[in-house]
Tab-separated table of C-alpha atoms and ligand atoms in Angstrom:
chain	number	residue	atom	x	y	z
A	1	UNK	CA	59.000	52.873	93.174
A	2	UNK	CA	61.880	50.408	93.270
A	3	UNK	CA	64.838	51.664	95.255
A	4	UNK	CA	68.143	50.148	94.325
A	5	UNK	CA	71.337	49.433	96.170
A	6	UNK	CA	74.719	50.539	95.004
A	7	UNK	CA	76.139	47.162	95.900
A	8	UNK	CA	74.194	45.680	92.980
A	9	UNK	CA	76.438	46.042	90.005
A	10	UNK	CA	73.664	46.817	87.543
A	11	UNK	CA	71.007	49.394	86.792
A	12	UNK	CA	67.501	49.177	88.120
A	13	UNK	CA	64.650	51.344	86.975
A	14	UNK	CA	61.834	53.267	88.552
A	15	UNK	CA	58.750	53.209	86.366
A	16	UNK	CA	57.177	56.613	86.641
A	17	UNK	CA	54.453	57.376	84.164
A	18	UNK	CA	55.286	56.292	80.660
A	19	UNK	CA	59.077	56.349	80.677
A	20	UNK	CA	61.626	54.368	82.657
A	21	UNK	CA	64.061	56.559	84.579
A	22	UNK	CA	67.338	54.935	85.581
A	23	UNK	CA	67.580	55.234	89.344
A	24	UNK	CA	70.983	53.992	90.256
A	25	UNK	CA	74.508	53.576	89.157
A	26	UNK	CA	76.923	50.719	89.674
A	27	UNK	CA	78.662	50.891	93.032
A	28	UNK	CA	81.786	49.687	91.357
A	29	UNK	CA	82.282	53.346	90.537
A	30	UNK	CA	79.889	55.835	92.091
A	31	UNK	CA	81.958	58.653	90.621
A	32	UNK	CA	81.311	57.255	87.178
A	33	UNK	CA	77.625	57.008	88.136
A	34	UNK	CA	77.603	60.673	89.116
A	35	UNK	CA	79.235	61.619	85.835
A	36	UNK	CA	76.651	59.591	83.915
A	37	UNK	CA	73.772	61.366	85.670
A	38	UNK	CA	75.205	64.754	84.715
A	39	UNK	CA	75.590	63.643	81.103
A	40	UNK	CA	72.161	61.977	80.902
A	41	UNK	CA	70.465	65.048	82.407
A	42	UNK	CA	72.246	67.347	79.971
A	43	UNK	CA	69.911	68.819	77.366
A	44	UNK	CA	72.518	70.483	75.164
A	45	UNK	CA	74.177	73.458	76.816
A	46	UNK	CA	72.415	73.044	80.141
A	47	UNK	CA	71.420	70.350	82.619
A	48	UNK	CA	68.041	69.666	84.189
A	49	UNK	CA	67.960	68.982	87.947
A	50	UNK	CA	66.100	65.684	87.610
A	51	UNK	CA	64.095	63.864	84.934
A	52	UNK	CA	60.313	64.265	85.221
A	53	UNK	CA	60.156	66.528	88.257
A	54	UNK	CA	62.272	69.468	87.066
A	55	UNK	CA	62.533	69.453	83.247
A	56	UNK	CA	64.126	72.916	82.748
A	57	UNK	CA	67.246	74.796	83.881
A	58	UNK	CA	67.105	75.924	87.518
A	59	UNK	CA	69.346	78.714	88.761
A	60	UNK	CA	71.140	77.435	91.890
A	61	UNK	CA	71.007	73.838	90.677
A	62	UNK	CA	72.859	74.996	87.607
A	63	UNK	CA	75.672	76.470	89.703
A	64	UNK	CA	76.285	73.247	91.632
A	65	UNK	CA	75.972	71.260	88.406
A	66	UNK	CA	78.594	73.442	86.687
A	67	UNK	CA	81.020	72.684	89.523
A	68	UNK	CA	80.462	68.936	89.027
A	69	UNK	CA	80.839	69.190	85.263
A	70	UNK	CA	84.100	71.098	85.644
A	71	UNK	CA	85.747	67.895	86.910
A	72	UNK	CA	85.431	66.147	83.583
A	73	UNK	CA	84.367	68.636	80.899
A	74	UNK	CA	85.192	72.296	81.460
A	75	UNK	CA	83.428	73.309	78.238
A	76	UNK	CA	80.182	71.802	79.457
A	77	UNK	CA	80.659	73.661	82.744
A	78	UNK	CA	81.177	76.956	80.881
A	79	UNK	CA	78.111	76.272	78.695
A	80	UNK	CA	76.009	75.489	81.752
A	81	UNK	CA	76.773	78.920	83.215
A	82	UNK	CA	76.451	80.703	79.846
A	83	UNK	CA	73.019	79.101	79.353
A	84	UNK	CA	71.909	80.331	82.753
A	85	UNK	CA	72.992	83.882	81.989
A	86	UNK	CA	71.075	83.787	78.676
A	87	UNK	CA	67.997	84.204	80.857
A	88	UNK	CA	69.349	87.244	82.732
A	89	UNK	CA	66.973	90.207	82.702
A	90	UNK	CA	68.121	93.648	81.565
A	91	UNK	CA	67.764	94.898	85.166
A	92	UNK	CA	70.294	92.225	86.196
A	93	UNK	CA	67.932	89.672	87.753
A	94	UNK	CA	68.995	86.089	87.170
A	95	UNK	CA	65.730	84.128	86.996
A	96	UNK	CA	65.109	80.982	88.963
A	97	UNK	CA	64.051	78.975	85.880
A	98	UNK	CA	65.042	79.222	82.216
A	99	UNK	CA	62.443	77.483	80.048
A	100	UNK	CA	64.804	76.743	77.147
A	101	UNK	CA	62.378	74.287	75.595
A	102	UNK	CA	58.702	73.382	75.788
A	103	UNK	CA	57.684	70.696	78.278
A	104	UNK	CA	54.128	70.315	79.471
A	105	UNK	CA	55.300	68.142	82.335
A	106	UNK	CA	55.854	71.030	84.775
A	107	UNK	CA	53.595	73.498	86.521
A	108	UNK	CA	53.814	76.515	86.595
A	109	UNK	CA	55.203	76.899	83.074
A	110	UNK	CA	56.006	80.090	81.111
A	111	UNK	CA	52.365	80.997	80.443
A	112	UNK	CA	51.601	81.151	84.154
A	113	UNK	CA	54.610	83.369	84.778
A	114	UNK	CA	53.766	85.635	81.828
A	115	UNK	CA	57.114	87.408	82.012
A	116	UNK	CA	57.162	88.283	78.309
A	117	UNK	CA	55.222	91.467	79.073
A	118	UNK	CA	57.823	92.697	81.541
A	119	UNK	CA	60.122	95.438	80.155
A	120	UNK	CA	63.179	93.651	81.603
A	121	UNK	CA	62.742	90.020	80.497
A	122	UNK	CA	64.861	88.719	77.604
A	123	UNK	CA	63.433	87.841	74.173
A	124	UNK	CA	64.589	84.280	74.733
A	125	UNK	CA	64.611	82.033	76.630
A	126	UNK	CA	61.279	82.324	78.416
A	127	UNK	CA	61.947	82.581	82.145
A	128	UNK	CA	60.223	82.654	85.506
A	129	UNK	CA	59.922	86.082	87.163
A	130	UNK	CA	61.786	85.539	90.430
A	131	UNK	CA	65.384	84.709	91.341
A	132	UNK	CA	67.213	82.148	93.533
A	133	UNK	CA	70.185	82.145	95.945
A	134	UNK	CA	73.256	83.716	94.290
A	135	UNK	CA	75.710	80.840	93.918
A	136	UNK	CA	77.660	81.583	90.754
A	137	UNK	CA	80.310	83.765	92.399
A	138	UNK	CA	81.521	81.067	94.758
A	139	UNK	CA	81.080	78.358	92.144
A	140	UNK	CA	83.452	80.209	89.807
A	141	UNK	CA	85.880	80.807	92.656
A	142	UNK	CA	85.860	77.085	93.527
A	143	UNK	CA	86.610	76.304	89.890
A	144	UNK	CA	89.383	78.906	89.941
A	145	UNK	CA	91.039	76.920	92.736
A	146	UNK	CA	91.877	74.265	90.138
A	147	UNK	CA	91.883	76.292	86.932
A	148	UNK	CA	93.478	79.663	87.638
A	149	UNK	CA	96.348	78.859	85.264
A	150	UNK	CA	94.007	77.881	82.452
A	151	UNK	CA	93.816	80.719	79.905
A	152	UNK	CA	90.413	79.575	78.620
A	153	UNK	CA	89.049	79.628	82.149
A	154	UNK	CA	90.373	83.154	82.697
A	155	UNK	CA	88.712	84.291	79.467
A	156	UNK	CA	85.488	82.694	80.649
A	157	UNK	CA	85.656	84.497	84.008
A	158	UNK	CA	86.193	87.781	82.147
A	159	UNK	CA	83.089	87.058	80.074
A	160	UNK	CA	80.793	86.195	82.996
A	161	UNK	CA	82.154	88.531	85.690
A	162	UNK	CA	80.293	91.730	84.606
A	163	UNK	CA	77.007	89.816	84.375
A	164	UNK	CA	77.552	88.356	87.799
A	165	UNK	CA	78.232	91.779	89.292
A	166	UNK	CA	75.090	93.032	87.522
A	167	UNK	CA	73.061	90.259	89.190
A	168	UNK	CA	74.378	91.248	92.639
A	169	UNK	CA	73.798	94.937	91.897
A	170	UNK	CA	70.199	94.110	90.963
A	171	UNK	CA	69.725	92.638	94.449
A	172	UNK	CA	71.239	95.596	96.287
A	173	UNK	CA	69.356	98.160	94.166
A	174	UNK	CA	65.963	96.472	94.084
A	175	UNK	CA	65.706	94.199	97.116
A	176	UNK	CA	67.331	96.274	99.840
A	177	UNK	CA	64.727	99.034	100.413
A	178	UNK	CA	66.371	100.360	103.602
A	179	UNK	CA	69.878	100.295	102.176
A	180	UNK	CA	71.068	98.128	105.044
A	181	UNK	CA	72.864	95.432	103.038
A	182	UNK	CA	70.272	92.704	103.566
A	183	UNK	CA	68.167	91.773	100.562
A	184	UNK	CA	64.671	90.341	100.752
A	185	UNK	CA	63.041	87.496	98.875
A	186	UNK	CA	59.424	87.897	97.758
A	187	UNK	CA	58.535	84.232	97.210
A	188	UNK	CA	59.440	81.046	99.042
A	189	UNK	CA	60.726	79.657	95.718
A	190	UNK	CA	63.377	82.392	95.726
A	191	UNK	CA	64.872	80.821	98.838
A	192	UNK	CA	65.291	77.431	97.151
A	193	UNK	CA	63.954	75.930	100.383
A	194	UNK	CA	60.390	75.888	99.108
A	195	UNK	CA	58.227	74.661	101.977
A	196	UNK	CA	60.482	75.463	104.920
A	197	UNK	CA	58.482	76.256	108.079
A	198	UNK	CA	60.116	79.699	107.895
A	199	UNK	CA	57.511	80.721	105.335
A	200	UNK	CA	54.383	79.405	107.084
A	201	UNK	CA	53.317	82.595	108.806
A	202	UNK	CA	53.832	84.878	105.801
A	203	UNK	CA	52.042	82.421	103.515
A	204	UNK	CA	49.215	82.013	106.021
A	205	UNK	CA	48.661	85.768	105.921
A	206	UNK	CA	47.518	85.439	102.296
A	207	UNK	CA	43.778	85.681	101.894
A	208	UNK	CA	43.157	82.365	100.116
A	209	UNK	CA	39.634	83.310	99.139
A	210	UNK	CA	41.402	85.346	96.455
A	211	UNK	CA	43.718	82.488	95.437
A	212	UNK	CA	43.154	79.939	92.662
A	213	UNK	CA	42.898	76.227	93.356
A	214	UNK	CA	45.713	74.801	91.215
A	215	UNK	CA	45.774	71.291	92.656
A	216	UNK	CA	44.606	69.683	89.391
A	217	UNK	CA	47.364	71.467	87.461
A	218	UNK	CA	50.243	70.172	89.547
A	219	UNK	CA	52.587	67.729	87.806
A	220	UNK	CA	54.976	67.025	90.681
A	221	UNK	CA	52.569	64.635	92.411
A	222	UNK	CA	52.568	62.355	89.381
A	223	UNK	CA	56.095	61.232	90.170
A	224	UNK	CA	56.572	61.898	93.905
A	225	UNK	CA	54.479	60.842	96.896
A	226	UNK	CA	52.337	63.759	98.124
A	227	UNK	CA	53.664	63.185	101.655
A	228	UNK	CA	57.095	64.293	100.449
A	229	UNK	CA	55.954	67.455	98.650
A	230	UNK	CA	54.273	70.799	99.524
A	231	UNK	CA	50.518	70.629	100.091
A	232	UNK	CA	47.800	71.915	97.747
A	233	UNK	CA	47.101	74.689	100.265
A	234	UNK	CA	50.771	75.679	99.933
A	235	UNK	CA	50.491	75.714	96.136
A	236	UNK	CA	47.450	78.018	96.190
A	237	UNK	CA	49.566	80.576	97.972
A	238	UNK	CA	52.641	80.028	95.789
A	239	UNK	CA	50.555	80.735	92.689
A	240	UNK	CA	48.749	83.645	94.362
A	241	UNK	CA	52.160	85.317	94.630
A	242	UNK	CA	53.016	84.563	90.991
A	243	UNK	CA	49.677	86.074	89.896
A	244	UNK	CA	50.413	89.137	92.036
A	245	UNK	CA	53.860	89.631	90.463
A	246	UNK	CA	52.388	89.262	87.001
A	247	UNK	CA	49.760	91.899	87.796
A	248	UNK	CA	52.639	94.215	88.856
A	249	UNK	CA	54.418	93.391	85.589
A	250	UNK	CA	57.397	92.292	87.689
A	251	UNK	CA	58.062	95.846	88.913
A	252	UNK	CA	59.911	95.420	92.225
A	253	UNK	CA	58.656	98.729	93.651
A	254	UNK	CA	55.028	97.732	93.134
A	255	UNK	CA	55.700	94.226	94.427
A	256	UNK	CA	57.323	95.650	97.562
A	257	UNK	CA	54.204	97.732	98.267
A	258	UNK	CA	51.760	94.874	97.820
A	259	UNK	CA	53.528	91.613	98.634
A	260	UNK	CA	52.558	89.714	101.813
A	261	UNK	CA	55.862	87.809	101.565
A	262	UNK	CA	58.965	89.988	102.122
A	263	UNK	CA	61.622	88.107	104.033
A	264	UNK	CA	65.319	88.676	104.616
A	265	UNK	CA	66.497	85.093	104.455
A	266	UNK	CA	69.734	84.047	106.170
A	267	UNK	CA	70.600	81.440	103.544
A	268	UNK	CA	70.035	83.798	100.623
A	269	UNK	CA	72.036	86.619	102.221
A	270	UNK	CA	74.813	84.326	103.413
A	271	UNK	CA	75.253	82.984	99.890
A	272	UNK	CA	75.245	86.542	98.573
A	273	UNK	CA	78.022	87.412	101.045
A	274	UNK	CA	79.985	84.289	100.079
A	275	UNK	CA	79.603	85.122	96.389
A	276	UNK	CA	80.595	88.765	97.019
A	277	UNK	CA	83.742	87.483	98.698
A	278	UNK	CA	84.357	85.285	95.666
A	279	UNK	CA	83.856	88.201	93.262
A	280	UNK	CA	86.425	90.221	95.211
A	281	UNK	CA	88.923	87.360	94.766
A	282	UNK	CA	88.045	86.848	91.111
A	283	UNK	CA	88.534	90.585	90.512
A	284	UNK	CA	92.184	90.143	91.497
A	285	UNK	CA	92.510	87.306	89.002
A	286	UNK	CA	91.212	89.343	86.063
A	287	UNK	CA	92.294	92.843	87.101
A	288	UNK	CA	88.902	94.357	87.962
A	289	UNK	CA	88.131	96.965	90.612
A	290	UNK	CA	86.001	95.416	93.373
A	291	UNK	CA	85.546	98.404	95.696
A	292	UNK	CA	81.774	98.555	95.117
A	293	UNK	CA	81.481	94.868	96.069
A	294	UNK	CA	83.645	95.368	99.154
A	295	UNK	CA	81.265	98.086	100.352
A	296	UNK	CA	78.211	95.916	99.782
A	297	UNK	CA	79.790	93.050	101.613
A	298	UNK	CA	80.849	94.932	104.732
A	299	UNK	CA	77.337	96.284	105.132
A	300	UNK	CA	75.751	92.880	104.524
A	301	UNK	CA	77.934	91.125	107.086
A	302	UNK	CA	77.269	93.837	109.654
A	303	UNK	CA	73.471	93.756	109.252
A	304	UNK	CA	73.269	89.957	109.077
A	305	UNK	CA	74.912	89.930	112.493
A	306	UNK	CA	72.876	92.728	114.021
A	307	UNK	CA	69.478	91.843	112.600
A	308	UNK	CA	69.451	88.049	112.235
A	309	UNK	CA	71.749	86.798	115.011
A	310	UNK	CA	70.118	85.867	118.312
A	311	UNK	CA	72.696	85.767	121.100
A	312	UNK	CA	70.431	84.005	123.574
A	313	UNK	CA	69.740	80.946	121.472
A	314	UNK	CA	73.033	81.166	119.576
A	315	UNK	CA	71.473	80.979	116.135
A	316	UNK	CA	70.670	83.044	113.015
A	317	UNK	CA	67.001	83.663	112.160
A	318	UNK	CA	65.284	85.069	109.087
A	319	UNK	CA	63.653	88.508	109.373
A	320	UNK	CA	60.073	89.174	108.253
A	321	UNK	CA	59.825	92.725	106.878
A	322	UNK	CA	56.017	92.824	106.925
A	323	UNK	CA	55.811	91.655	110.533
A	324	UNK	CA	59.003	93.585	111.449
A	325	UNK	CA	60.298	90.659	113.491
A	326	UNK	CA	62.649	87.707	113.469
A	327	UNK	CA	61.233	84.294	112.540
A	328	UNK	CA	62.505	82.230	115.486
A	329	UNK	CA	62.494	78.830	113.799
A	330	UNK	CA	65.702	76.790	113.661
A	331	UNK	CA	66.377	75.498	110.154
A	332	UNK	CA	69.614	74.629	108.366
A	333	UNK	CA	69.590	78.068	106.662
A	334	UNK	CA	70.882	79.381	110.013
A	335	UNK	CA	74.239	77.610	109.549
A	336	UNK	CA	75.063	79.283	106.256
A	337	UNK	CA	76.912	82.284	107.787
A	338	UNK	CA	79.628	79.685	108.540
A	339	UNK	CA	79.970	79.051	104.816
A	340	UNK	CA	80.009	82.806	104.194
A	341	UNK	CA	82.685	83.420	106.816
A	342	UNK	CA	80.319	86.046	108.233
A	343	UNK	CA	80.351	85.048	111.905
A	344	UNK	CA	82.890	85.403	114.682
A	345	UNK	CA	84.665	82.426	116.254
A	346	UNK	CA	82.293	82.711	119.253
A	347	UNK	CA	79.208	82.669	117.056
A	348	UNK	CA	80.626	79.726	115.117
A	349	UNK	CA	81.125	77.791	118.354
A	350	UNK	CA	77.459	78.331	119.269
A	351	UNK	CA	76.288	77.247	115.830
A	352	UNK	CA	78.371	74.091	116.084
A	353	UNK	CA	76.751	73.350	119.452
A	354	UNK	CA	73.278	73.789	117.940
A	355	UNK	CA	74.192	71.367	115.173
A	356	UNK	CA	74.972	68.632	117.673
A	357	UNK	CA	71.972	69.281	119.915
A	358	UNK	CA	68.904	70.480	118.009
A	359	UNK	CA	69.830	68.958	114.653
A	360	UNK	CA	71.521	65.703	115.622
A	361	UNK	CA	69.691	64.325	118.599
A	362	UNK	CA	71.740	61.130	118.986
A	363	UNK	CA	72.167	59.210	115.773
A	364	UNK	CA	70.272	61.320	113.282
A	365	UNK	CA	72.159	61.790	110.041
A	366	UNK	CA	73.443	65.302	109.428
A	367	UNK	CA	72.071	67.703	108.578
A	368	UNK	CA	68.284	67.786	108.846
A	369	UNK	CA	66.891	70.829	107.039
A	370	UNK	CA	64.777	71.654	110.097
A	371	UNK	CA	65.798	71.178	113.733
A	372	UNK	CA	64.447	67.948	115.175
A	373	UNK	CA	63.135	69.802	118.219
A	374	UNK	CA	60.993	72.174	116.100
A	375	UNK	CA	57.254	71.288	116.179
A	376	UNK	CA	57.170	71.539	112.361
A	377	UNK	CA	59.937	68.934	111.882
A	378	UNK	CA	58.857	66.263	109.396
A	379	UNK	CA	61.588	63.799	108.325
A	380	UNK	CA	60.173	63.105	104.859
A	381	UNK	CA	58.641	66.397	103.749
A	382	UNK	CA	60.966	68.259	101.406
A	383	UNK	CA	62.499	71.227	103.309
A	384	UNK	CA	60.855	70.492	106.656
A	385	UNK	CA	63.380	67.906	107.854
A	386	UNK	CA	65.114	65.800	105.188
A	387	UNK	CA	68.855	66.064	104.507
A	388	UNK	CA	69.905	67.894	101.318
A	389	UNK	CA	73.322	67.335	99.762
A	390	UNK	CA	73.875	70.975	98.763
A	391	UNK	CA	73.208	72.150	102.335
A	392	UNK	CA	75.595	69.495	103.650
A	393	UNK	CA	78.239	70.556	101.172
A	394	UNK	CA	78.021	74.221	102.258
A	395	UNK	CA	77.913	73.215	105.913
A	396	UNK	CA	81.000	71.044	105.418
A	397	UNK	CA	82.933	73.962	103.942
A	398	UNK	CA	81.636	76.298	106.655
A	399	UNK	CA	82.694	74.011	109.496
A	400	UNK	CA	86.114	73.518	107.921
A	401	UNK	CA	86.503	77.265	107.522
A	402	UNK	CA	86.091	77.748	111.295
A	403	UNK	CA	88.454	74.919	112.187
A	404	UNK	CA	85.860	72.276	113.096
A	405	UNK	CA	87.665	69.566	111.142
A	406	UNK	CA	86.118	66.570	112.903
A	407	UNK	CA	82.569	67.929	112.630
A	408	UNK	CA	83.119	68.743	108.943
A	409	UNK	CA	84.421	65.223	108.357
A	410	UNK	CA	81.242	63.804	109.883
A	411	UNK	CA	78.995	65.901	107.632
A	412	UNK	CA	80.960	64.719	104.615
A	413	UNK	CA	80.905	61.112	105.758
A	414	UNK	CA	77.112	61.214	106.253
A	415	UNK	CA	76.681	62.755	102.791
A	416	UNK	CA	78.792	60.118	101.049
A	417	UNK	CA	77.119	57.264	102.941
A	418	UNK	CA	73.665	58.514	102.033
A	419	UNK	CA	74.538	58.603	98.356
A	420	UNK	CA	76.583	55.411	98.244
A	421	UNK	CA	74.075	53.344	100.190
A	422	UNK	CA	70.838	54.851	98.902
A	423	UNK	CA	71.454	56.602	95.599
A	424	UNK	CA	71.555	60.048	94.031
A	425	UNK	CA	68.244	61.201	95.464
A	426	UNK	CA	66.938	64.715	95.835
A	427	UNK	CA	66.698	64.486	99.644
A	428	UNK	CA	67.024	61.899	102.394
A	429	UNK	CA	65.251	60.819	105.571
A	430	UNK	CA	67.635	61.627	108.466
A	431	UNK	CA	66.186	59.200	111.025
A	432	UNK	CA	68.634	56.531	112.193
A	433	UNK	CA	66.079	53.708	112.189
A	434	UNK	CA	65.168	54.044	108.496
A	435	UNK	CA	66.605	51.314	106.262
A	436	UNK	CA	68.532	52.372	103.198
A	437	UNK	CA	65.811	51.286	100.760
A	438	UNK	CA	63.472	53.894	102.227
A	439	UNK	CA	65.850	56.763	102.830
A	440	UNK	CA	65.847	58.288	99.361
A	441	UNK	CA	63.066	60.860	98.831
A	442	UNK	CA	61.682	63.195	96.167
A	443	UNK	CA	63.259	63.038	92.726
A	444	UNK	CA	65.956	60.574	91.815
A	445	UNK	CA	68.864	60.739	89.411
A	446	UNK	CA	69.318	64.185	90.939
A	447	UNK	CA	71.956	66.342	89.305
A	448	UNK	CA	73.270	68.383	92.239
A	449	UNK	CA	73.598	65.270	94.409
A	450	UNK	CA	75.757	63.820	91.604
A	451	UNK	CA	77.718	67.039	91.033
A	452	UNK	CA	78.513	67.602	94.699
A	453	UNK	CA	79.376	63.931	95.187
A	454	UNK	CA	82.100	64.559	92.606
A	455	UNK	CA	83.323	67.653	94.423
A	456	UNK	CA	83.233	65.883	97.810
A	457	UNK	CA	85.278	62.967	96.477
A	458	UNK	CA	87.640	64.698	94.054
A	459	UNK	CA	88.412	67.865	95.989
A	460	UNK	CA	88.808	66.786	99.611
B	501	DGY	C1	59.303	73.288	92.301
B	501	DGY	O1	58.600	73.328	91.294
B	501	DGY	O2	59.096	72.511	93.249
B	501	DGY	C2	60.457	74.154	92.352
B	501	DGY	O3	61.251	73.933	93.463
B	501	DGY	C3	60.085	75.600	92.216
B	501	DGY	O4	61.242	76.268	91.933
């Protein structure tokens, strides 16, 4: 793979398989480069996260992408969100992938998911059978910050709002078995942080003698170094869970009884809280009653703080429902209550301290996805250490929200430097000694890195 430098005022190309994928944009205008990525990755109504690696519409990617699009084409932003909601199930679930078109270059595709048989899945598009972190509430609210006087935007909010509430209601009615305000995820892919060490123990509890070997079916390793992706042993377990859900016909009650992976994830719940807050604000804008959402949110904030906060270490941890215990591993998910506004000033202070001890360790670039002092830290492996731009963006807003202006500025500065010096990669090596040609990891020409670069630079 040829990495390119933004200081070269021309395009270079990475030759992956049969087609050349443009990897970089002219430094002369990185904003223009970001815009070009979003347009090039657009497939008519929706945008893929990255050529080759992710050829369909992904749920939380789509939210961040819509925010980026809204800076230069509000209609494309509206279409992005409308396309996502085309895949919404009748029970309210917003799937993690919409397979709007056929593409053999991804595994697992629609046949593996087999969601057509489920009573809740839509006629079209074909979709996966799990969800992803709920981002659309806060994405719409962020857009409202610039567009609340735009009549077309208000009409659009009115159109999407009931579907958004339905997607939150689905979570509270189907994923909160103890009615405590914390929802569980049943697959690591639902977290968006696919191979985080948080999931190791639950995935290890799967009896792999009953799992299929899918290593030969994987497509991701054709374009990305295996050292930067989940292992084949991981994939066996990921597909074991998909097969299990299919055998339950995507009935959440049956899945809850049989699933070895039931985790109340801090990131997922914090984003739900942040999006609830956004829905309450948006309700004021369009004259809706938000009392149901207010009730959900109070309960969620309370339980996040009683069940996931650990006073001794000053950090938030996921909770494993099968093991009935916290998962005491420090990953960047634990900072997301800052973004949600769910912690007290004292808790926020402790989180900020953790950021500059366990996650920074001298000159490391912020914010590694896993604490550097965790034994599972790996600076190049997907969600086990590399920096992700969407996490940095949420962390930036969270730090600002609690008055940590200087710390927020540093997170933003690191994010912009990574992109401007290395490119619009999927994730980045945080180690200080790595030269910029080797920092960019995973997919390139990555849509949410481009979209959030626009928000970082146009909305500061
Ligand atoms: C993948 O295929 O790696 C995706 O992250 C699953 O959603």
